[in-house]
Short mmCIF file of N, CA and C in Angstrom, two decimals:
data_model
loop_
_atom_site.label_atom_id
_atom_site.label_comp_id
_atom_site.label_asym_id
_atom_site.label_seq_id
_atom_site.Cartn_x
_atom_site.Cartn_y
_atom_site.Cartn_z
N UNK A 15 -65.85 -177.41 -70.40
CA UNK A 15 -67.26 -177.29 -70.09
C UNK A 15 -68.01 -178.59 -70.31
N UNK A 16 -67.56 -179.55 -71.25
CA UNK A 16 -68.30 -180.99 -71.71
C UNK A 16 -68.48 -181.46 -70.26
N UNK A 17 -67.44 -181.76 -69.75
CA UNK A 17 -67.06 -182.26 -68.54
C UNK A 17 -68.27 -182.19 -67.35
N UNK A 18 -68.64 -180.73 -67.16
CA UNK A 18 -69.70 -180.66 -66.28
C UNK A 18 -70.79 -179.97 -66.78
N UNK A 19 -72.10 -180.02 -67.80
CA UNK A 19 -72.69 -179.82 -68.48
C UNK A 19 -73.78 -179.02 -67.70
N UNK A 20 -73.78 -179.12 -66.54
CA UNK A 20 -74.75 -178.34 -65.33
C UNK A 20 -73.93 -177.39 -64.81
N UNK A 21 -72.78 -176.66 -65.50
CA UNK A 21 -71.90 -175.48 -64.97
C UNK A 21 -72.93 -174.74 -65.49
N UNK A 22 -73.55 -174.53 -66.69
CA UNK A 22 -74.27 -173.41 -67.34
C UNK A 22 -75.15 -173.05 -66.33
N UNK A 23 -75.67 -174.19 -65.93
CA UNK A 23 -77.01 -173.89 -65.18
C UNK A 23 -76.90 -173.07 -63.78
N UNK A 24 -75.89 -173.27 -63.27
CA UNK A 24 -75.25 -172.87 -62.23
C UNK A 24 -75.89 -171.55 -61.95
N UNK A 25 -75.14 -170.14 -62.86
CA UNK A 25 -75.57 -168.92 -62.91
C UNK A 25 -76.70 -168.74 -62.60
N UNK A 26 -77.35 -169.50 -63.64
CA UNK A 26 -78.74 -169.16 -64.01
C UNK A 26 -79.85 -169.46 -62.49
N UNK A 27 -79.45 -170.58 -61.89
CA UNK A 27 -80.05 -170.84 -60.27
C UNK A 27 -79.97 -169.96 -59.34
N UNK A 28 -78.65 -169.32 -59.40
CA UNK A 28 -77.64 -168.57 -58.76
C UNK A 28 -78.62 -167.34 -58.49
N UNK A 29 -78.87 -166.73 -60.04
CA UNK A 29 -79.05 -165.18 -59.79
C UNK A 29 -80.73 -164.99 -59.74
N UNK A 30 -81.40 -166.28 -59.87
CA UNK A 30 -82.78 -167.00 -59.29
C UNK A 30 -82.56 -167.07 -57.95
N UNK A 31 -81.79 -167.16 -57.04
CA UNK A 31 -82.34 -167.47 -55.84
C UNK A 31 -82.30 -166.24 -54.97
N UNK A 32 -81.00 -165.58 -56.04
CA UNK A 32 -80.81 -163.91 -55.43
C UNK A 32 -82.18 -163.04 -55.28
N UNK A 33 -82.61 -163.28 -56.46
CA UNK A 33 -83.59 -162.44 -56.59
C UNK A 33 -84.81 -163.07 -56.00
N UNK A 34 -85.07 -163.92 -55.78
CA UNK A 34 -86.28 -164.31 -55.11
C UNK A 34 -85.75 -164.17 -53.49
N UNK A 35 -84.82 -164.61 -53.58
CA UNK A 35 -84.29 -163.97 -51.82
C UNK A 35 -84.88 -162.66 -51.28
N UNK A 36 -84.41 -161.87 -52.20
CA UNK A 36 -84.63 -160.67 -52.56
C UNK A 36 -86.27 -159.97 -52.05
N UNK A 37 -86.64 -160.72 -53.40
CA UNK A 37 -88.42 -160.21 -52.85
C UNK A 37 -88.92 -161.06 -52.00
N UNK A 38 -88.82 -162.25 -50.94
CA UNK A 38 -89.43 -162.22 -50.15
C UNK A 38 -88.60 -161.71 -49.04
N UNK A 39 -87.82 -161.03 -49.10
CA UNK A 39 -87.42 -159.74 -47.78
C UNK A 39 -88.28 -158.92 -48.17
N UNK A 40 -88.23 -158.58 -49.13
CA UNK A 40 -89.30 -157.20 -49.78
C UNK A 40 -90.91 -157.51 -49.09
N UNK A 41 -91.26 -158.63 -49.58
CA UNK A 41 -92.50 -159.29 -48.75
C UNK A 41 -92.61 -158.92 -47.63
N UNK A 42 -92.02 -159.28 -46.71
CA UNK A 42 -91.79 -159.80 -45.59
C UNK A 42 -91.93 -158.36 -44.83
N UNK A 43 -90.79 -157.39 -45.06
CA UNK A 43 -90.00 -156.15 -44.73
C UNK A 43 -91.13 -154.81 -45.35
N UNK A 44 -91.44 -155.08 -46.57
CA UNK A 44 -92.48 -154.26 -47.07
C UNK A 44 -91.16 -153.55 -47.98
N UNK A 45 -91.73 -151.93 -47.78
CA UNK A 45 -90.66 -151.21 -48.43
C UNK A 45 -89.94 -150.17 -47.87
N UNK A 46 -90.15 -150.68 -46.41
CA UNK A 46 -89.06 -150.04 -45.23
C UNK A 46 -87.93 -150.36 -45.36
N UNK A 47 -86.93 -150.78 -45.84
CA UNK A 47 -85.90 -151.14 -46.21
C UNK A 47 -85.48 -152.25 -46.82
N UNK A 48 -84.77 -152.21 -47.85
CA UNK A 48 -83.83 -152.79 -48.61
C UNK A 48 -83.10 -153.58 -47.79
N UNK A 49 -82.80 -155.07 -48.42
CA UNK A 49 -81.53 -156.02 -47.31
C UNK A 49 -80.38 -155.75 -47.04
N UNK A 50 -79.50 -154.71 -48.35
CA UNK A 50 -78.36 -154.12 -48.15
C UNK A 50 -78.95 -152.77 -47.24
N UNK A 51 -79.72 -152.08 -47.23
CA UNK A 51 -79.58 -150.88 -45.74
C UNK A 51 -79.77 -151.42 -44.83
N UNK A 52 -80.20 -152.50 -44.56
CA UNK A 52 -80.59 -153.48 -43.07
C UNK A 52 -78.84 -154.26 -42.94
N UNK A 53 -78.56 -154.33 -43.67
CA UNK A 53 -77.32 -155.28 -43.68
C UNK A 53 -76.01 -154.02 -43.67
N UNK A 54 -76.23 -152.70 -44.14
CA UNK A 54 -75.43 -151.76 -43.55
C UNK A 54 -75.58 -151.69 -42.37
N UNK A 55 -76.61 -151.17 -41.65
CA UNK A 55 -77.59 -150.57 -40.33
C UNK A 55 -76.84 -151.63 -39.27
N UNK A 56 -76.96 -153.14 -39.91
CA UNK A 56 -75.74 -154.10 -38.96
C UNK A 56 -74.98 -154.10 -39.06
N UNK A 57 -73.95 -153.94 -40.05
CA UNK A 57 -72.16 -153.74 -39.68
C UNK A 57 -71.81 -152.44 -39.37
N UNK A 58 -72.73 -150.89 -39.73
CA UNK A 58 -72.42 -150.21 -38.23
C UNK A 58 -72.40 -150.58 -37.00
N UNK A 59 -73.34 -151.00 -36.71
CA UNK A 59 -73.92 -151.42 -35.14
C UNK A 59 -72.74 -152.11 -34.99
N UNK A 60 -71.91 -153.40 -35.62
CA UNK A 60 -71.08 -154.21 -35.00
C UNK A 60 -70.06 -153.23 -34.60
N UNK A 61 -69.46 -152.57 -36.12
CA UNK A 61 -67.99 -152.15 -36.10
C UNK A 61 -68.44 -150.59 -35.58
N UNK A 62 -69.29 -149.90 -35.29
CA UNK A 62 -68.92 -148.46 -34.98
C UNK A 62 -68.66 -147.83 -36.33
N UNK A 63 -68.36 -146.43 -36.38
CA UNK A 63 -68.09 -145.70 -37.54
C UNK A 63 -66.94 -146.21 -38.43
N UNK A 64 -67.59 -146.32 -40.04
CA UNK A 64 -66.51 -146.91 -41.03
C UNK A 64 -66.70 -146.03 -41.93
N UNK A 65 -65.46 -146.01 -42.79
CA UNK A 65 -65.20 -145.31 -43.96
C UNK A 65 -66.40 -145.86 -45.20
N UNK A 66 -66.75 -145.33 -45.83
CA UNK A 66 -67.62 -145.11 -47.25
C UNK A 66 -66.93 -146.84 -48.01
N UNK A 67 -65.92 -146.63 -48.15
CA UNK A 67 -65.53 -147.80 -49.47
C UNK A 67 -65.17 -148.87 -48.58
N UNK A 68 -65.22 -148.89 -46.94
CA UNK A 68 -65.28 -150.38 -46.59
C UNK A 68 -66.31 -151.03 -46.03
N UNK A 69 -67.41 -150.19 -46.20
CA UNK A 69 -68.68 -150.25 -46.47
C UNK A 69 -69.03 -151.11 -47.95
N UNK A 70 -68.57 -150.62 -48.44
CA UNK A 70 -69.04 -151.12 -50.01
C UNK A 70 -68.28 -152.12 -50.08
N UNK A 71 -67.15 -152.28 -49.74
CA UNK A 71 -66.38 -153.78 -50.00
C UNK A 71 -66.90 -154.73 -48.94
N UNK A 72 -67.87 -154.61 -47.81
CA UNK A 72 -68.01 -155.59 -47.12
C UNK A 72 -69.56 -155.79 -47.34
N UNK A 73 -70.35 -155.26 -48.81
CA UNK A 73 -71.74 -155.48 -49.11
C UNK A 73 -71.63 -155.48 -50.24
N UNK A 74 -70.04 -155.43 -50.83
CA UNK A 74 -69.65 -156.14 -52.68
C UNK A 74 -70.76 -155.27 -53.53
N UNK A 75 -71.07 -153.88 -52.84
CA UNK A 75 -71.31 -152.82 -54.26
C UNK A 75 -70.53 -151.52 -54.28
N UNK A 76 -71.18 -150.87 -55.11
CA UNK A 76 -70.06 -149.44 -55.12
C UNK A 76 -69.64 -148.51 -54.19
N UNK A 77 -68.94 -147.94 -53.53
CA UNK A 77 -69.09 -146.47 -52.77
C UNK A 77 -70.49 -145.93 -53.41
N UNK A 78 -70.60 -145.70 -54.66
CA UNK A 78 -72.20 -144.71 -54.75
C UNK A 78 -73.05 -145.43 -54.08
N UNK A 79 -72.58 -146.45 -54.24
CA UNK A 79 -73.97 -147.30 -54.00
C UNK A 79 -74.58 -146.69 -52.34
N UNK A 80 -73.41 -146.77 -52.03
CA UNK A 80 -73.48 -146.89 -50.64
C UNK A 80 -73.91 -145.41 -49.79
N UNK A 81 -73.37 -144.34 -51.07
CA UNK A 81 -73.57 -142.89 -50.44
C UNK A 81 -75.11 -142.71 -50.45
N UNK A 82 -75.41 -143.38 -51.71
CA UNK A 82 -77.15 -143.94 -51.79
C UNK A 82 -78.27 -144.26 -50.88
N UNK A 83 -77.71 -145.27 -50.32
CA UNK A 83 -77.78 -145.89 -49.25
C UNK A 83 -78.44 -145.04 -47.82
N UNK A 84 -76.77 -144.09 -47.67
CA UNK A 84 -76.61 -143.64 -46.37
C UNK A 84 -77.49 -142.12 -46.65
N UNK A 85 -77.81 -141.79 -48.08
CA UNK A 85 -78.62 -140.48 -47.93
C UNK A 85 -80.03 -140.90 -47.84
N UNK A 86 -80.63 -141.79 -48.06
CA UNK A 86 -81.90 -142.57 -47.56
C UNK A 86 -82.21 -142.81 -45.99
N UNK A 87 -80.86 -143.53 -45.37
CA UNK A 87 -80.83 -143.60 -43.98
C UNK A 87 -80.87 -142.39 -43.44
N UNK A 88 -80.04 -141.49 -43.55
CA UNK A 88 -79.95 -139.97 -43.31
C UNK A 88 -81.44 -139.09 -42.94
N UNK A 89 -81.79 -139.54 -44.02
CA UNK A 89 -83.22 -138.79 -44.17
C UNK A 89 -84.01 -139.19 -42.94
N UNK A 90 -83.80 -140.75 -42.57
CA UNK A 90 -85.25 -141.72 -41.54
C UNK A 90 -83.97 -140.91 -40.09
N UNK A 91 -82.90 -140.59 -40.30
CA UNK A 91 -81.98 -140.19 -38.73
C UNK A 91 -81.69 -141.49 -38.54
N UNK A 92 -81.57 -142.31 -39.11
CA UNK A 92 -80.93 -143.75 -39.12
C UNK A 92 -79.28 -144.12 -39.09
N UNK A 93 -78.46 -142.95 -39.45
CA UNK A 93 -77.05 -142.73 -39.93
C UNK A 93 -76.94 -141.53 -39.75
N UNK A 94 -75.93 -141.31 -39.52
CA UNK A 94 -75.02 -139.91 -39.96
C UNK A 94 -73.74 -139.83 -40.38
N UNK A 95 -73.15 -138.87 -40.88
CA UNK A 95 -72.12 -138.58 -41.56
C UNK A 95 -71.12 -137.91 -41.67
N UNK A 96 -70.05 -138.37 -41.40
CA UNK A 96 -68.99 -137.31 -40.36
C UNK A 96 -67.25 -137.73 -41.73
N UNK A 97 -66.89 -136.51 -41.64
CA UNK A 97 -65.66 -136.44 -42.35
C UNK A 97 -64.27 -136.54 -41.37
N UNK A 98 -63.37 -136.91 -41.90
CA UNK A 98 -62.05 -137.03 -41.15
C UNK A 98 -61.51 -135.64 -41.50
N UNK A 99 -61.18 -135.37 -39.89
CA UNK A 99 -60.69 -134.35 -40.03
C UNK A 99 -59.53 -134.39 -40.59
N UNK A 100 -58.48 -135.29 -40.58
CA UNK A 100 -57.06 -135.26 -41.49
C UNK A 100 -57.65 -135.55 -43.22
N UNK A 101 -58.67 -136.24 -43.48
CA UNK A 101 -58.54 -136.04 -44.80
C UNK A 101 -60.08 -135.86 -45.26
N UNK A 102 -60.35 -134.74 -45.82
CA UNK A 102 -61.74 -134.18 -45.65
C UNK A 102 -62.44 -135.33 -47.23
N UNK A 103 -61.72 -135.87 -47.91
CA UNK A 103 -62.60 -136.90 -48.87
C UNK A 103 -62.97 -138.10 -48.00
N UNK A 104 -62.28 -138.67 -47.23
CA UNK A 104 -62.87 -139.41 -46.54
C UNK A 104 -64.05 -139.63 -45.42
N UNK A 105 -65.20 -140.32 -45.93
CA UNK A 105 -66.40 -140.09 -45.08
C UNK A 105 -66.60 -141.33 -44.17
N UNK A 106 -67.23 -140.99 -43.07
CA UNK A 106 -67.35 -142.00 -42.10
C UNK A 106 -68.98 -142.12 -41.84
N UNK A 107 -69.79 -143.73 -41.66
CA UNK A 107 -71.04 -143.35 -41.38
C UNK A 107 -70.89 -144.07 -39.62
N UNK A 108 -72.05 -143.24 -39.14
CA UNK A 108 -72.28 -143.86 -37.82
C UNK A 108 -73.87 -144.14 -37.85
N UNK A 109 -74.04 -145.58 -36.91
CA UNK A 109 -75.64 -145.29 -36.38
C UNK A 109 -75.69 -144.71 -35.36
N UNK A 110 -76.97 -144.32 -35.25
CA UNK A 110 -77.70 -143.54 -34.57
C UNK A 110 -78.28 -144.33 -33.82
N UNK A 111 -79.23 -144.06 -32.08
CA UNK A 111 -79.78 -144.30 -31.19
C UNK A 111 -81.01 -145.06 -32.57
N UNK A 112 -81.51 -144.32 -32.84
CA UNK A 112 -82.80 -144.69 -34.05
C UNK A 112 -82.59 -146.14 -34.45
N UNK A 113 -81.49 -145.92 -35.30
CA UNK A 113 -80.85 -147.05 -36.55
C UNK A 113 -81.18 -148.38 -35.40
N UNK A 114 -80.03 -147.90 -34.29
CA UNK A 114 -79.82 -149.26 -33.10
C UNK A 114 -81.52 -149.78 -32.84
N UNK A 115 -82.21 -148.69 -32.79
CA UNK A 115 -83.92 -149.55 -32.34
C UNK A 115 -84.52 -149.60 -33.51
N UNK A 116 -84.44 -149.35 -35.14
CA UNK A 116 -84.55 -149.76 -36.36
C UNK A 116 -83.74 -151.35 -36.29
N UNK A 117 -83.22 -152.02 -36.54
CA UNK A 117 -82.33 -152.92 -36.43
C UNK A 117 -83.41 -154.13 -35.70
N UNK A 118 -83.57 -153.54 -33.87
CA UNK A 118 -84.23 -154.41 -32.98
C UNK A 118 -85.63 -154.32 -33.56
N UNK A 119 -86.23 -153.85 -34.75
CA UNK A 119 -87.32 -154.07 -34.76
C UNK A 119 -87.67 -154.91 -36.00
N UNK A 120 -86.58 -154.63 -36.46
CA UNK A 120 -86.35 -155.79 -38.20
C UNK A 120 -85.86 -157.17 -37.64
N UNK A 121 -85.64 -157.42 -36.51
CA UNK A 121 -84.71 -158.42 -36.27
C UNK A 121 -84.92 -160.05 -36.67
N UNK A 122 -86.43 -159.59 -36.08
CA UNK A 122 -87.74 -160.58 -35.94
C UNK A 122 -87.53 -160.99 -37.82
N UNK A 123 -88.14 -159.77 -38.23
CA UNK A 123 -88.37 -160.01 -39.57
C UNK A 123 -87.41 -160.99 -40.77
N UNK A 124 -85.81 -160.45 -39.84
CA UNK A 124 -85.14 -160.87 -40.26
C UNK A 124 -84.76 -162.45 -40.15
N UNK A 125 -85.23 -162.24 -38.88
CA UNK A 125 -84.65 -164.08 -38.64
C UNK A 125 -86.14 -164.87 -39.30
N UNK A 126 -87.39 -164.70 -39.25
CA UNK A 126 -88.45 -165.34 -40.58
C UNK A 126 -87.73 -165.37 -41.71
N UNK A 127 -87.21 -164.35 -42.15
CA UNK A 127 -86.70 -164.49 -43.59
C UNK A 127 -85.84 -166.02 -44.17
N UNK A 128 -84.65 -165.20 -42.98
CA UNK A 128 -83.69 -166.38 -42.60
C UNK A 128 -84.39 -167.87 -42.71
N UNK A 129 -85.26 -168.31 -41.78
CA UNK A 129 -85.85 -169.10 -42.10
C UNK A 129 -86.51 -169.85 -42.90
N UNK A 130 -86.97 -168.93 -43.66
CA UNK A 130 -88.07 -169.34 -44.38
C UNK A 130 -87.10 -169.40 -45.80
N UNK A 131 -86.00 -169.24 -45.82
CA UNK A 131 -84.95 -169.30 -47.18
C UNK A 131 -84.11 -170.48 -46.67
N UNK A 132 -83.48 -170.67 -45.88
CA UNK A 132 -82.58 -171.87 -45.57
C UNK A 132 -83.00 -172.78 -44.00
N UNK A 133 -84.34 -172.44 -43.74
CA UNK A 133 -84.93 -173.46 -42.60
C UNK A 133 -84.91 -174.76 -42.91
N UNK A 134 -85.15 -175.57 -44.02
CA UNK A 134 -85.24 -176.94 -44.54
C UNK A 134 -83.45 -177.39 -44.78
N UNK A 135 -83.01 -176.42 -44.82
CA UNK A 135 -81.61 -176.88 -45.18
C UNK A 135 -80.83 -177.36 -43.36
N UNK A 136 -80.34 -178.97 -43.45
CA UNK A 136 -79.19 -179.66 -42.84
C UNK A 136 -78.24 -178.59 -41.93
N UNK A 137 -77.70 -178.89 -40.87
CA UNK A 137 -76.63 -177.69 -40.91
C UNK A 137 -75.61 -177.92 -41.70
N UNK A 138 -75.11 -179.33 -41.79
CA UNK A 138 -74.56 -180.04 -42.72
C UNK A 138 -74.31 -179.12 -44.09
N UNK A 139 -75.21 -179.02 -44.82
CA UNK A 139 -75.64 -178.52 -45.75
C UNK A 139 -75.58 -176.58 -46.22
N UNK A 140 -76.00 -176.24 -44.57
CA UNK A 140 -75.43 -175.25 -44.36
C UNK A 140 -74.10 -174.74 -44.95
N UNK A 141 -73.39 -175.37 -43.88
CA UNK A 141 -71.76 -175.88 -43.65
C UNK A 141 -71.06 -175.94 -44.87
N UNK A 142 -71.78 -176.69 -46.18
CA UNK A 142 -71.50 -176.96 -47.40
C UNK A 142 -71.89 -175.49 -48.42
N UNK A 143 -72.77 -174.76 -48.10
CA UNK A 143 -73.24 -173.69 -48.91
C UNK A 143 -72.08 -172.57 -48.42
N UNK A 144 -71.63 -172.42 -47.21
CA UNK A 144 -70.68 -171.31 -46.76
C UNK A 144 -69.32 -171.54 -47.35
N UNK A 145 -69.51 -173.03 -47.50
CA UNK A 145 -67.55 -173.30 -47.77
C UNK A 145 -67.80 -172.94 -49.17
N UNK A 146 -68.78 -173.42 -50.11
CA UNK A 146 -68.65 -173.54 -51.66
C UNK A 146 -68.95 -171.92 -51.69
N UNK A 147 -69.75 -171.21 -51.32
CA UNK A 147 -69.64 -169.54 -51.38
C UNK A 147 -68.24 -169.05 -51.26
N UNK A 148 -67.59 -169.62 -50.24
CA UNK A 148 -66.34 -168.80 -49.93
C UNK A 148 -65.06 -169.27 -50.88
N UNK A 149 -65.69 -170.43 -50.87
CA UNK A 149 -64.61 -171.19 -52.33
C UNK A 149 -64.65 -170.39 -53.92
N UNK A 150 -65.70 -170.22 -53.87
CA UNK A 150 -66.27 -169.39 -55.32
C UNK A 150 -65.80 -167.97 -55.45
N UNK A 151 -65.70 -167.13 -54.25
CA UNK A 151 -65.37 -166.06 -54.07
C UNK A 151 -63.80 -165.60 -53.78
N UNK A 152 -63.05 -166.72 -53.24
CA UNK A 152 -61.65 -166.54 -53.12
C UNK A 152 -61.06 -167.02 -55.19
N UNK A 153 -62.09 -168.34 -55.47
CA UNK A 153 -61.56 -168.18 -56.87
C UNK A 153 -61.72 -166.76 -57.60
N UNK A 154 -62.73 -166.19 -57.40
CA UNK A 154 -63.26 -164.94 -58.30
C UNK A 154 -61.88 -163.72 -57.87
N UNK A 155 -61.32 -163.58 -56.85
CA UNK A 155 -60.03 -162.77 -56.28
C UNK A 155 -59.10 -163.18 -57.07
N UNK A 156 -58.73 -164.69 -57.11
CA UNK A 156 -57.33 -164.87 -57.38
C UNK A 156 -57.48 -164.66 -59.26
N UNK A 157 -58.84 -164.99 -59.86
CA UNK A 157 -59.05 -164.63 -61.45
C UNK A 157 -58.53 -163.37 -61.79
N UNK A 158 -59.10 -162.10 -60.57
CA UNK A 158 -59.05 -161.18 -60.86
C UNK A 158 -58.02 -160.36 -60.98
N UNK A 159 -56.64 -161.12 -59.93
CA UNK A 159 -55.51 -160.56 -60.04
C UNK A 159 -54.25 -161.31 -60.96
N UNK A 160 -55.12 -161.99 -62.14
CA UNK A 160 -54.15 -162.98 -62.72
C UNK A 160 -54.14 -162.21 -63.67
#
């Protein structure tokens, strides 16, 4: 740790920028949705109906989290919820006609956000924040299975 004396600080920026990320979506978005149900609401739309836990592994929180999630969406007719018929624990969510014109109407909102969090940033720089994210995150895998 001597070595790089600004590792500490690291975290501490880290889970600062999360959270201010955070509330100015909240700003921005109001309290129509959360960035993870907007960020579900889009990897339905991409992939079509997915299982519950690859849901949660591709937004790095829990299955509850996510059943959470989808009983909130549920409620607006944003999602629905369909079981496999070969294995009745396994749940599948789909969007809905709704969700698809929920989505086109955040889109806007979304790309201000976007902006207004990494608009000053290089693509360069960009380029450098995706590799060191993905660098950080393949280390955090290989920790985890050591």
């Amino acid at each position: 740790m001597s070595e790089h004396p600004m590792l500490l600080e690291l975290p501490v920026l880290f889970k600062k920028l999360v959270k201010r990320s955070t509330q100015e979506w909240n700003r921005r978005v109001g309290e129509e949705m959360s960035m993870n149900q907007f960020r579900l609401l889009c990897i339905l739309r991409k992939q079509g109906s997915t299982q519950i836990n690859e849901l949660a592994e591709k937004l790095g929180v829990t299955a509850g989290a996510i059943t959470g999630m989808a009983d909130k969406l549920m409620d607006r007719g944003l999602v629905v919820r369909t079981r496999i018929s070969t294995d009745r624990r396994a749940v599948l969510l789909e969007i809905t006609d709704e969700g698809n014109g929920y989505i086109d109407k955040l889109a806007e909102k979304q790309r201000e956000t976007l902006i207004a969090l990494f608009g000053t940033l290089s693509q360069e720089d960009i380029e450098h924040l995706q590799r060191i994210f993905t660098e950080m995150l393949n280390r955090l895998d290989q920790i985890k299975e050591e």
